[in-house]
Amino acid sequence: AQSVTQLDSHVSVSEGTPVLLRCNYSSSYSPSLFWYVQHPNKGLQLLLKYTSAATLVKGINGFEAEFKKSETSFHLTKPSAHMSDAAEYFCVVSGLSGGYNKLIFGAGTRLAVHP
Amino acid sequence: NAGVTQTPKFQVLKTGQSMTLQCAQDMNHEYMSWYRQDPGMGLRLIHYSVGAGITDQGEVPNGYNVSRSTTEDFPLRLLSAAPSQTSVYFCASKYVSGAQYNEQFFGPGTRLTVL
């Protein structure tokens, strides 16, 4: 079975400082992993995805994530936070159930960015 | 391309009332799904479909029905609404081929309150 744990429910940073959102996963096989972002009262937008092609994945808006199999982690980073990055972020693992693919969501990390 | 659309955006129901949340996509995706989002719990899968005429239960199916008569539409029915169904509902779709790596596209959500 697959599962995902986001280690922080809230993260607060100052504008211009680095962002680190932590995610650990559990999977019985090589997983596909995603980060989605949800701005207030909006739907979800894909930031980036890991599909086993490269362990360092670059996404939109300057975000990137590194897949570390030995640590079962897929942490999301950005070198310099912008006010527009304030949102909720979801780490997601793609799992199999009943022969079909499903997404399993972490509980989310709310990122606050202060001036 | 409208992507994934959902109606209504907001709805208030009384306990015991029924209603249908509408979802449509114009990307010719085989896979469509419904999630509910509750604070601190991420998104949980209610029902999904891998094509017209094929539906299956997700993680939290009780109290909800679905059908898939066309590729484009995937309505979610609440037969007798309960306060526990107060939530934000998201519809999503994606291609089935290469399913594990495929991005799901999300609609803007329906905010439902059951009194």
CSV table of N, CA and C in Angstrom, one decimal, chain A residues 12 14 20 28 30 33 35 39 43 46-48 51-53 55 62 71 75 80 84 92 100 104 111 113:
chain,number,residue,atom,x,y,z
A,12,SER,N,6.2,29.0,7.8
A,12,SER,CA,6.2,30.4,7.7
A,12,SER,C,7.6,30.9,7.3
A,14,SER,N,10.0,34.3,5.5
A,14,SER,CA,10.0,35.7,5.0
A,14,SER,C,10.3,35.7,3.5
A,20,LEU,N,11.3,25.2,2.3
A,20,LEU,CA,11.5,23.8,2.4
A,20,LEU,C,10.2,23.2,2.9
A,28,SER,N,5.3,0.2,-2.0
A,28,SER,CA,5.8,-1.1,-2.2
A,28,SER,C,6.5,-1.3,-3.5
A,30,SER,N,8.3,1.2,-7.1
A,30,SER,CA,8.9,2.5,-7.5
A,30,SER,C,7.7,3.5,-7.7
A,33,LEU,N,5.5,10.4,-7.9
A,33,LEU,CA,5.3,11.4,-6.8
A,33,LEU,C,5.0,12.8,-7.5
A,35,TRP,N,3.8,17.1,-6.6
A,35,TRP,CA,3.5,18.2,-5.7
A,35,TRP,C,2.5,19.0,-6.4
A,39,HIS,N,-4.0,27.6,-4.3
A,39,HIS,CA,-4.2,28.9,-3.8
A,39,HIS,C,-5.6,29.1,-3.2
A,43,GLY,N,-8.7,25.7,-7.4
A,43,GLY,CA,-8.5,24.3,-7.6
A,43,GLY,C,-7.0,24.0,-7.4
A,46,LEU,N,-0.7,21.4,-10.8
A,46,LEU,CA,0.5,20.6,-10.7
A,46,LEU,C,1.7,21.5,-10.6
A,47,LEU,N,2.6,21.3,-9.6
A,47,LEU,CA,3.9,22.0,-9.6
A,47,LEU,C,5.0,21.2,-10.3
A,48,LEU,N,5.1,20.0,-10.0
A,48,LEU,CA,6.1,19.1,-10.6
A,48,LEU,C,5.7,17.6,-10.3
A,51,THR,N,8.9,10.9,-12.1
A,51,THR,CA,8.5,9.7,-12.8
A,51,THR,C,9.7,8.7,-13.1
A,52,SER,N,10.7,8.8,-12.3
A,52,SER,CA,11.9,7.9,-12.3
A,52,SER,C,12.9,8.3,-13.4
A,53,ALA,N,12.7,9.4,-14.1
A,53,ALA,CA,13.7,9.8,-15.2
A,53,ALA,C,14.9,10.5,-14.5
A,55,THR,N,16.3,12.2,-10.5
A,55,THR,CA,15.9,12.4,-9.1
A,55,THR,C,15.7,13.8,-8.7
A,62,GLY,N,9.9,28.2,-10.1
A,62,GLY,CA,11.1,28.1,-9.4
A,62,GLY,C,11.2,27.0,-8.4
A,71,GLU,N,15.9,7.7,1.8
A,71,GLU,CA,15.2,8.4,2.8
A,71,GLU,C,13.7,8.4,2.6
A,75,HIS,N,11.1,16.1,-0.8
A,75,HIS,CA,11.0,17.4,-0.3
A,75,HIS,C,10.9,18.5,-1.4
A,80,SER,N,14.1,31.2,-3.1
A,80,SER,CA,13.7,32.5,-2.6
A,80,SER,C,12.2,32.6,-2.7
A,84,SER,N,3.6,35.6,-3.6
A,84,SER,CA,2.6,34.9,-4.4
A,84,SER,C,2.7,33.4,-4.1
A,92,VAL,N,1.8,14.1,-3.2
A,92,VAL,CA,0.9,13.1,-3.6
A,92,VAL,C,1.7,11.9,-4.2
A,100,TYR,N,-6.2,-0.2,-10.9
A,100,TYR,CA,-6.2,1.1,-11.5
A,100,TYR,C,-5.5,2.1,-10.6
A,104,ILE,N,-2.9,9.4,-3.9
A,104,ILE,CA,-3.1,9.4,-2.4
A,104,ILE,C,-2.4,10.7,-2.0
A,111,LEU,N,1.7,27.2,3.5
A,111,LEU,CA,2.9,28.1,3.4
A,111,LEU,C,2.5,29.6,3.6
A,113,VAL,N,4.0,33.5,3.7
A,113,VAL,CA,5.1,34.3,3.3
A,113,VAL,C,5.0,35.7,3.8
